């Protein structure tokens, strides 16, 4: 009997896609809230030109989200495919999942080539500093300590900002 | 060493190293199917008689040189790249030979992008992994022993019109062949020999201690450090020592292959910024910052710094140093090497000796924190940390 070799249609990782998409949504909204309130993020993005847009996406056709600087703050633009000045591309859904579930920090993910960055390097460094601060807000310090090279200081007013992000920023996009 | 949870290593460059290695050039070109190569170089290399050594290799080979472009400036720009590409096309060339240091090599890489992609806009190809197909053959003949550009996949070219530095990184940018011939570095003056040697040392040592290190890049880096230990002082003292010149060319090449895969950290971030702001030559800056940054990083890199003592200090030094002191001993030996190079050829040990004015430290610190190399440094460094290090390294 002759064996037949049929084309294979790969499946779809629904759970991991959902997790990655959810974290992208959380990141997008927290960029928005933190850029309004956090003095360090404000001063970091002060040099970014109006209309500057960055995108995070998963190769090849995975989830994506973009954020744009408008009127001095970072606005979450949702998941639409569009061009951007700076693009962070995760090489696979698994790589994005590792990073987004805090199994691997940005400081480990980049050296491990889990994602690549296209765009101006100095702007990418500035964005990385914002991301580090954002991660410090989003994760409890016990996790942040594992994924960041150095934990940013969290004085009382930053605890209030953290509360704002959790209570208003994430659920309502404020 | 602990194995990284994931790593990548790639280096497809054939290395031809040894006495008279250059004379195999016609054979190697034939293997690459190149009939009409264009040589890209600068005036300094021509005046040192080094291009003559390369062209002599073609005598009786039947190969016609497509031309010698010898006007590459010290800092390559897109205008120069376009102008070389025009010569390449007019003379119907089919391959490139870069002879020189960083600038001719980066220029040749840029030319290769334009002529292979049949385009005149370099900016379209700037960034990481933008190039999608193999480029024309590029052969590199380095005339310094430090940058390691002959085995890297990076080119940095200035766009003067738009006032920006374009960075190109792609596996397609790797040269096909690197020729290490000791004749090409024999005439380097002692101070430049010392500075480029320290550049190679910084590549190798940062390759072992930074976040993207891996077992393969480690092997390259450790071999490079041993060669530098045994030969750097010798070539500074005896510039005509062919064996040591060849060893240093190999060290730079091995260190280049290592750091091209493991990347570099804070030493380079500070060095790039100091070069850009105060025009301190790259190798000099590397030599100045090495011990300060290694001390700063020590809390995270102690085991790796201790491992470096074996290739850098030798087996006797390694055995006689107690386990807990090996990392610090490595740093002491780096300081001793810098002192020796200062005594031999006045290689600066501090920023002050390198002619940097104190009022520039702040802007250097700011620039360093936006340098991509910082991502790979094991310890976080913000602007304040960078400024502190610069002040320490000042005098």
mmCIF file with all atom_site columns, N, CA and C in Angstrom, chain B residues 56-86:
data_model
loop_
_atom_site.group_PDB
_atom_site.id
_atom_site.type_symbol
_atom_site.label_atom_id
_atom_site.label_alt_id
_atom_site.label_comp_id
_atom_site.label_asym_id
_atom_site.label_entity_id
_atom_site.label_seq_id
_atom_site.pdbx_PDB_ins_code
_atom_site.Cartn_x
_atom_site.Cartn_y
_atom_site.Cartn_z
_atom_site.occupancy
_atom_site.B_iso_or_equiv
_atom_site.pdbx_formal_charge
_atom_site.auth_seq_id
_atom_site.auth_comp_id
_atom_site.auth_asym_id
_atom_site.auth_atom_id
_atom_site.pdbx_PDB_model_num
ATOM 1  N N  . UNK B 1 56 ? 50.397 43.523 -5.798  1.00 0.00 ? 56 UNK B N  1
ATOM 2  C CA . UNK B 1 56 ? 51.470 42.626 -6.240  1.00 0.00 ? 56 UNK B CA 1
ATOM 3  C C  . UNK B 1 56 ? 51.016 41.170 -6.281  1.00 0.00 ? 56 UNK B C  1
ATOM 4  N N  . UNK B 1 57 ? 50.058 40.854 -5.421  1.00 0.00 ? 57 UNK B N  1
ATOM 5  C CA . UNK B 1 57 ? 49.574 39.466 -5.375  1.00 0.00 ? 57 UNK B CA 1
ATOM 6  C C  . UNK B 1 57 ? 48.920 39.052 -6.689  1.00 0.00 ? 57 UNK B C  1
ATOM 7  N N  . UNK B 1 58 ? 48.490 40.048 -7.490  1.00 0.00 ? 58 UNK B N  1
ATOM 8  C CA . UNK B 1 58 ? 47.787 39.726 -8.738  1.00 0.00 ? 58 UNK B CA 1
ATOM 9  C C  . UNK B 1 58 ? 48.730 39.506 -9.919  1.00 0.00 ? 58 UNK B C  1
ATOM 10 N N  . UNK B 1 59 ? 50.036 39.787 -9.698  1.00 0.00 ? 59 UNK B N  1
ATOM 11 C CA . UNK B 1 59 ? 50.980 39.670 -10.816 1.00 0.00 ? 59 UNK B CA 1
ATOM 12 C C  . UNK B 1 59 ? 50.923 38.270 -11.412 1.00 0.00 ? 59 UNK B C  1
ATOM 13 N N  . UNK B 1 60 ? 50.710 38.207 -12.714 1.00 0.00 ? 60 UNK B N  1
ATOM 14 C CA . UNK B 1 60 ? 50.701 36.927 -13.424 1.00 0.00 ? 60 UNK B CA 1
ATOM 15 C C  . UNK B 1 60 ? 49.445 36.104 -13.200 1.00 0.00 ? 60 UNK B C  1
ATOM 16 N N  . UNK B 1 61 ? 48.437 36.687 -12.546 1.00 0.00 ? 61 UNK B N  1
ATOM 17 C CA . UNK B 1 61 ? 47.233 35.892 -12.243 1.00 0.00 ? 61 UNK B CA 1
ATOM 18 C C  . UNK B 1 61 ? 46.199 35.957 -13.362 1.00 0.00 ? 61 UNK B C  1
ATOM 19 N N  . UNK B 1 62 ? 46.356 36.930 -14.256 1.00 0.00 ? 62 UNK B N  1
ATOM 20 C CA . UNK B 1 62 ? 45.381 37.081 -15.331 1.00 0.00 ? 62 UNK B CA 1
ATOM 21 C C  . UNK B 1 62 ? 44.131 37.828 -14.899 1.00 0.00 ? 62 UNK B C  1
ATOM 22 N N  . UNK B 1 63 ? 44.050 38.183 -13.619 1.00 0.00 ? 63 UNK B N  1
ATOM 23 C CA . UNK B 1 63 ? 42.876 38.928 -13.129 1.00 0.00 ? 63 UNK B CA 1
ATOM 24 C C  . UNK B 1 63 ? 43.098 40.423 -13.349 1.00 0.00 ? 63 UNK B C  1
ATOM 25 N N  . UNK B 1 64 ? 42.071 41.100 -13.875 1.00 0.00 ? 64 UNK B N  1
ATOM 26 C CA . UNK B 1 64 ? 42.161 42.552 -14.040 1.00 0.00 ? 64 UNK B CA 1
ATOM 27 C C  . UNK B 1 64 ? 41.501 43.215 -12.838 1.00 0.00 ? 64 UNK B C  1
ATOM 28 N N  . UNK B 1 65 ? 42.221 44.097 -12.187 1.00 0.00 ? 65 UNK B N  1
ATOM 29 C CA . UNK B 1 65 ? 41.607 44.831 -11.071 1.00 0.00 ? 65 UNK B CA 1
ATOM 30 C C  . UNK B 1 65 ? 40.630 45.854 -11.643 1.00 0.00 ? 65 UNK B C  1
ATOM 31 N N  . UNK B 1 66 ? 39.432 45.877 -11.084 1.00 0.00 ? 66 UNK B N  1
ATOM 32 C CA . UNK B 1 66 ? 38.430 46.818 -11.570 1.00 0.00 ? 66 UNK B CA 1
ATOM 33 C C  . UNK B 1 66 ? 38.759 48.253 -11.207 1.00 0.00 ? 66 UNK B C  1
ATOM 34 N N  . UNK B 1 67 ? 39.683 48.473 -10.290 1.00 0.00 ? 67 UNK B N  1
ATOM 35 C CA . UNK B 1 67 ? 40.071 49.823 -9.882  1.00 0.00 ? 67 UNK B CA 1
ATOM 36 C C  . UNK B 1 67 ? 40.480 49.847 -8.423  1.00 0.00 ? 67 UNK B C  1
ATOM 37 N N  . UNK B 1 68 ? 41.086 50.967 -8.034  1.00 0.00 ? 68 UNK B N  1
ATOM 38 C CA . UNK B 1 68 ? 41.438 51.156 -6.615  1.00 0.00 ? 68 UNK B CA 1
ATOM 39 C C  . UNK B 1 68 ? 40.815 52.469 -6.166  1.00 0.00 ? 68 UNK B C  1
ATOM 40 N N  . UNK B 1 69 ? 39.795 52.410 -5.337  1.00 0.00 ? 69 UNK B N  1
ATOM 41 C CA . UNK B 1 69 ? 39.190 53.634 -4.790  1.00 0.00 ? 69 UNK B CA 1
ATOM 42 C C  . UNK B 1 69 ? 39.917 53.935 -3.494  1.00 0.00 ? 69 UNK B C  1
ATOM 43 N N  . UNK B 1 70 ? 40.768 54.979 -3.494  1.00 0.00 ? 70 UNK B N  1
ATOM 44 C CA . UNK B 1 70 ? 41.620 55.217 -2.322  1.00 0.00 ? 70 UNK B CA 1
ATOM 45 C C  . UNK B 1 70 ? 41.305 56.540 -1.621  1.00 0.00 ? 70 UNK B C  1
ATOM 46 N N  . UNK B 1 71 ? 40.066 57.006 -1.761  1.00 0.00 ? 71 UNK B N  1
ATOM 47 C CA . UNK B 1 71 ? 39.720 58.295 -1.143  1.00 0.00 ? 71 UNK B CA 1
ATOM 48 C C  . UNK B 1 71 ? 38.711 58.158 -0.003  1.00 0.00 ? 71 UNK B C  1
ATOM 49 N N  . UNK B 1 72 ? 38.673 57.016 0.656   1.00 0.00 ? 72 UNK B N  1
ATOM 50 C CA . UNK B 1 72 ? 37.725 56.859 1.764   1.00 0.00 ? 72 UNK B CA 1
ATOM 51 C C  . UNK B 1 72 ? 38.207 57.724 2.937   1.00 0.00 ? 72 UNK B C  1
ATOM 52 N N  . UNK B 1 73 ? 37.346 58.610 3.468   1.00 0.00 ? 73 UNK B N  1
ATOM 53 C CA . UNK B 1 73 ? 37.757 59.469 4.609   1.00 0.00 ? 73 UNK B CA 1
ATOM 54 C C  . UNK B 1 73 ? 37.714 58.679 5.919   1.00 0.00 ? 73 UNK B C  1
ATOM 55 N N  . UNK B 1 74 ? 38.269 59.246 7.017   1.00 0.00 ? 74 UNK B N  1
ATOM 56 C CA . UNK B 1 74 ? 38.284 58.516 8.297   1.00 0.00 ? 74 UNK B CA 1
ATOM 57 C C  . UNK B 1 74 ? 36.887 58.147 8.797   1.00 0.00 ? 74 UNK B C  1
ATOM 58 N N  . UNK B 1 75 ? 35.875 59.006 8.539   1.00 0.00 ? 75 UNK B N  1
ATOM 59 C CA . UNK B 1 75 ? 34.500 58.655 8.911   1.00 0.00 ? 75 UNK B CA 1
ATOM 60 C C  . UNK B 1 75 ? 33.691 58.488 7.640   1.00 0.00 ? 75 UNK B C  1
ATOM 61 N N  . UNK B 1 76 ? 33.297 57.258 7.372   1.00 0.00 ? 76 UNK B N  1
ATOM 62 C CA . UNK B 1 76 ? 32.606 56.987 6.117   1.00 0.00 ? 76 UNK B CA 1
ATOM 63 C C  . UNK B 1 76 ? 31.220 57.633 6.088   1.00 0.00 ? 76 UNK B C  1
ATOM 64 N N  . UNK B 1 77 ? 30.787 58.024 4.873   1.00 0.00 ? 77 UNK B N  1
ATOM 65 C CA . UNK B 1 77 ? 29.452 58.617 4.752   1.00 0.00 ? 77 UNK B CA 1
ATOM 66 C C  . UNK B 1 77 ? 28.738 58.015 3.544   1.00 0.00 ? 77 UNK B C  1
ATOM 67 N N  . UNK B 1 78 ? 27.427 58.242 3.478   1.00 0.00 ? 78 UNK B N  1
ATOM 68 C CA . UNK B 1 78 ? 26.651 57.666 2.372   1.00 0.00 ? 78 UNK B CA 1
ATOM 69 C C  . UNK B 1 78 ? 27.086 58.248 1.027   1.00 0.00 ? 78 UNK B C  1
ATOM 70 N N  . UNK B 1 79 ? 27.578 59.517 1.050   1.00 0.00 ? 79 UNK B N  1
ATOM 71 C CA . UNK B 1 79 ? 28.042 60.132 -0.205  1.00 0.00 ? 79 UNK B CA 1
ATOM 72 C C  . UNK B 1 79 ? 29.247 59.363 -0.750  1.00 0.00 ? 79 UNK B C  1
ATOM 73 N N  . UNK B 1 80 ? 30.176 59.023 0.148   1.00 0.00 ? 80 UNK B N  1
ATOM 74 C CA . UNK B 1 80 ? 31.363 58.264 -0.266  1.00 0.00 ? 80 UNK B CA 1
ATOM 75 C C  . UNK B 1 80 ? 30.933 56.891 -0.787  1.00 0.00 ? 80 UNK B C  1
ATOM 76 N N  . UNK B 1 81 ? 30.008 56.276 -0.073  1.00 0.00 ? 81 UNK B N  1
ATOM 77 C CA . UNK B 1 81 ? 29.535 54.946 -0.480  1.00 0.00 ? 81 UNK B CA 1
ATOM 78 C C  . UNK B 1 81 ? 28.940 55.014 -1.891  1.00 0.00 ? 81 UNK B C  1
ATOM 79 N N  . UNK B 1 82 ? 28.139 56.059 -2.135  1.00 0.00 ? 82 UNK B N  1
ATOM 80 C CA . UNK B 1 82 ? 27.520 56.216 -3.468  1.00 0.00 ? 82 UNK B CA 1
ATOM 81 C C  . UNK B 1 82 ? 28.592 56.406 -4.531  1.00 0.00 ? 82 UNK B C  1
ATOM 82 N N  . UNK B 1 83 ? 29.600 57.207 -4.184  1.00 0.00 ? 83 UNK B N  1
ATOM 83 C CA . UNK B 1 83 ? 30.643 57.498 -5.159  1.00 0.00 ? 83 UNK B CA 1
ATOM 84 C C  . UNK B 1 83 ? 31.448 56.227 -5.493  1.00 0.00 ? 83 UNK B C  1
ATOM 85 N N  . UNK B 1 84 ? 31.721 55.383 -4.483  1.00 0.00 ? 84 UNK B N  1
ATOM 86 C CA . UNK B 1 84 ? 32.432 54.118 -4.747  1.00 0.00 ? 84 UNK B CA 1
ATOM 87 C C  . UNK B 1 84 ? 31.536 53.192 -5.585  1.00 0.00 ? 84 UNK B C  1
ATOM 88 N N  . UNK B 1 85 ? 30.247 53.189 -5.256  1.00 0.00 ? 85 UNK B N  1
ATOM 89 C CA . UNK B 1 85 ? 29.319 52.317 -5.999  1.00 0.00 ? 85 UNK B CA 1
ATOM 90 C C  . UNK B 1 85 ? 29.281 52.691 -7.479  1.00 0.00 ? 85 UNK B C  1
ATOM 91 N N  . UNK B 1 86 ? 29.382 54.020 -7.762  1.00 0.00 ? 86 UNK B N  1
ATOM 92 C CA . UNK B 1 86 ? 29.392 54.466 -9.167  1.00 0.00 ? 86 UNK B CA 1
ATOM 93 C C  . UNK B 1 86 ? 30.617 53.910 -9.891  1.00 0.00 ? 86 UNK B C  1
#
